[in-house]
Amino acid sequence: MLEDIRKILFHESTILSRLDELAHEITTDYRGKDITVIAILNGSFVFMADLLRRIPLPLQVDCLSVSSYHGTESTGHVKFRQSDLANFRDRHVLLLDDILDSGRTLHAIRERLSSDGALSIRTCVLLRKQVESVREVDADYVAFDIPNEFVVGYGLDYNEDYRNLPFVGVLNEDAIRRGQ
Ligand code: 5GP
Ligand code: MG
């Protein structure tokens, strides 16, 4: 598994120190408010666990399962895998995702949630990829900006593998070819 990684972008210790800062910012912004955190699965499960344990506010958590990638390419079509979600009428919703690329996923989810009576909807991502074109949505909280490369680890997969790597890294060409 480790031999498939060309370059490590962020070690676990780097990620955790950045999450301390991000959690502090979120805690300050949401103090006194009723938050529901919605984590977008599967990619954000590690990020969610580490981030939420650093936010000392009363909050509720739900998960939403969607998919738009096949291998290293976005299919451009966001599929929802479940239909009912926590009731967030009169609550502030914080959406968590692993990585913001084209923004299509977060845009589709925001559209779906915005009619359901939330007081506010903000988004928080671990990684934001550099893109050439204008994104449909940006994120309110970003842990790290990265170049436009396909990354795995710390929850992110390539065809469902590599999610358990403790760091974020770039896959090498051989590993990508094997998975195609
Ligand atoms: P978007 O809809 O913003 O184009 O893509 C967001 C979703 O695509 C993310 O939630 C993630 O699942 C997947 N994705 C985008 N870029 C990468 C990447 O570099 N690595 C992995 N593993 N998934 C990615
Ligand atoms: Mg994902």
mmCIF file of N, CA and C in Angstrom, residues 30 33-37 88 90-94 118-121:
data_model
loop_
_atom_site.group_PDB
_atom_site.id
_atom_site.type_symbol
_atom_site.label_atom_id
_atom_site.label_comp_id
_atom_site.label_asym_id
_atom_site.label_seq_id
_atom_site.Cartn_x
_atom_site.Cartn_y
_atom_site.Cartn_z
ATOM 1 N N TYR A 30 -19.771 29.519 16.020
ATOM 2 C CA TYR A 30 -21.065 28.873 16.312
ATOM 3 C C TYR A 30 -21.450 28.882 17.790
ATOM 4 N N LYS A 33 -25.193 28.652 19.249
ATOM 5 C CA LYS A 33 -26.129 28.275 18.188
ATOM 6 C C LYS A 33 -26.380 26.763 18.190
ATOM 7 N N ASP A 34 -27.526 26.358 17.619
ATOM 8 C CA ASP A 34 -27.825 24.927 17.536
ATOM 9 C C ASP A 34 -27.283 24.366 16.229
ATOM 10 N N ILE A 35 -26.233 23.579 16.319
ATOM 11 C CA ILE A 35 -25.596 23.072 15.091
ATOM 12 C C ILE A 35 -25.980 21.630 14.812
ATOM 13 N N THR A 36 -26.240 21.348 13.535
ATOM 14 C CA THR A 36 -26.283 19.966 13.065
ATOM 15 C C THR A 36 -25.164 19.820 12.032
ATOM 16 N N VAL A 37 -24.253 18.899 12.307
ATOM 17 C CA VAL A 37 -23.170 18.643 11.363
ATOM 18 C C VAL A 37 -23.615 17.505 10.452
ATOM 19 N N PHE A 88 -33.504 19.428 10.438
ATOM 20 C CA PHE A 88 -32.680 20.572 10.843
ATOM 21 C C PHE A 88 -33.405 21.903 10.700
ATOM 22 N N ASP A 90 -34.753 25.151 11.890
ATOM 23 C CA ASP A 90 -34.301 26.038 12.972
ATOM 24 C C ASP A 90 -32.923 25.692 13.540
ATOM 25 N N ARG A 91 -32.153 24.938 12.797
ATOM 26 C CA ARG A 91 -30.791 24.648 13.241
ATOM 27 C C ARG A 91 -29.800 25.190 12.200
ATOM 28 N N HIS A 92 -28.570 25.342 12.628
ATOM 29 C CA HIS A 92 -27.514 25.771 11.709
ATOM 30 C C HIS A 92 -26.803 24.517 11.208
ATOM 31 N N VAL A 93 -26.757 24.373 9.889
ATOM 32 C CA VAL A 93 -26.170 23.160 9.316
ATOM 33 C C VAL A 93 -24.731 23.426 8.877
ATOM 34 N N LEU A 94 -23.834 22.536 9.304
ATOM 35 C CA LEU A 94 -22.445 22.596 8.846
ATOM 36 C C LEU A 94 -22.167 21.308 8.070
ATOM 37 N N ALA A 118 -33.418 25.080 7.281
ATOM 38 C CA ALA A 118 -32.229 25.328 8.100
ATOM 39 C C ALA A 118 -32.042 26.839 8.251
ATOM 40 N N LEU A 119 -31.505 27.283 9.396
ATOM 41 C CA LEU A 119 -31.273 28.711 9.613
ATOM 42 C C LEU A 119 -30.087 29.192 8.786
ATOM 43 N N SER A 120 -29.101 28.306 8.626
ATOM 44 C CA SER A 120 -27.955 28.640 7.781
ATOM 45 C C SER A 120 -27.315 27.339 7.335
ATOM 46 N N ILE A 121 -26.590 27.411 6.216
ATOM 47 C CA ILE A 121 -25.832 26.238 5.767
ATOM 48 C C ILE A 121 -24.430 26.713 5.410
#
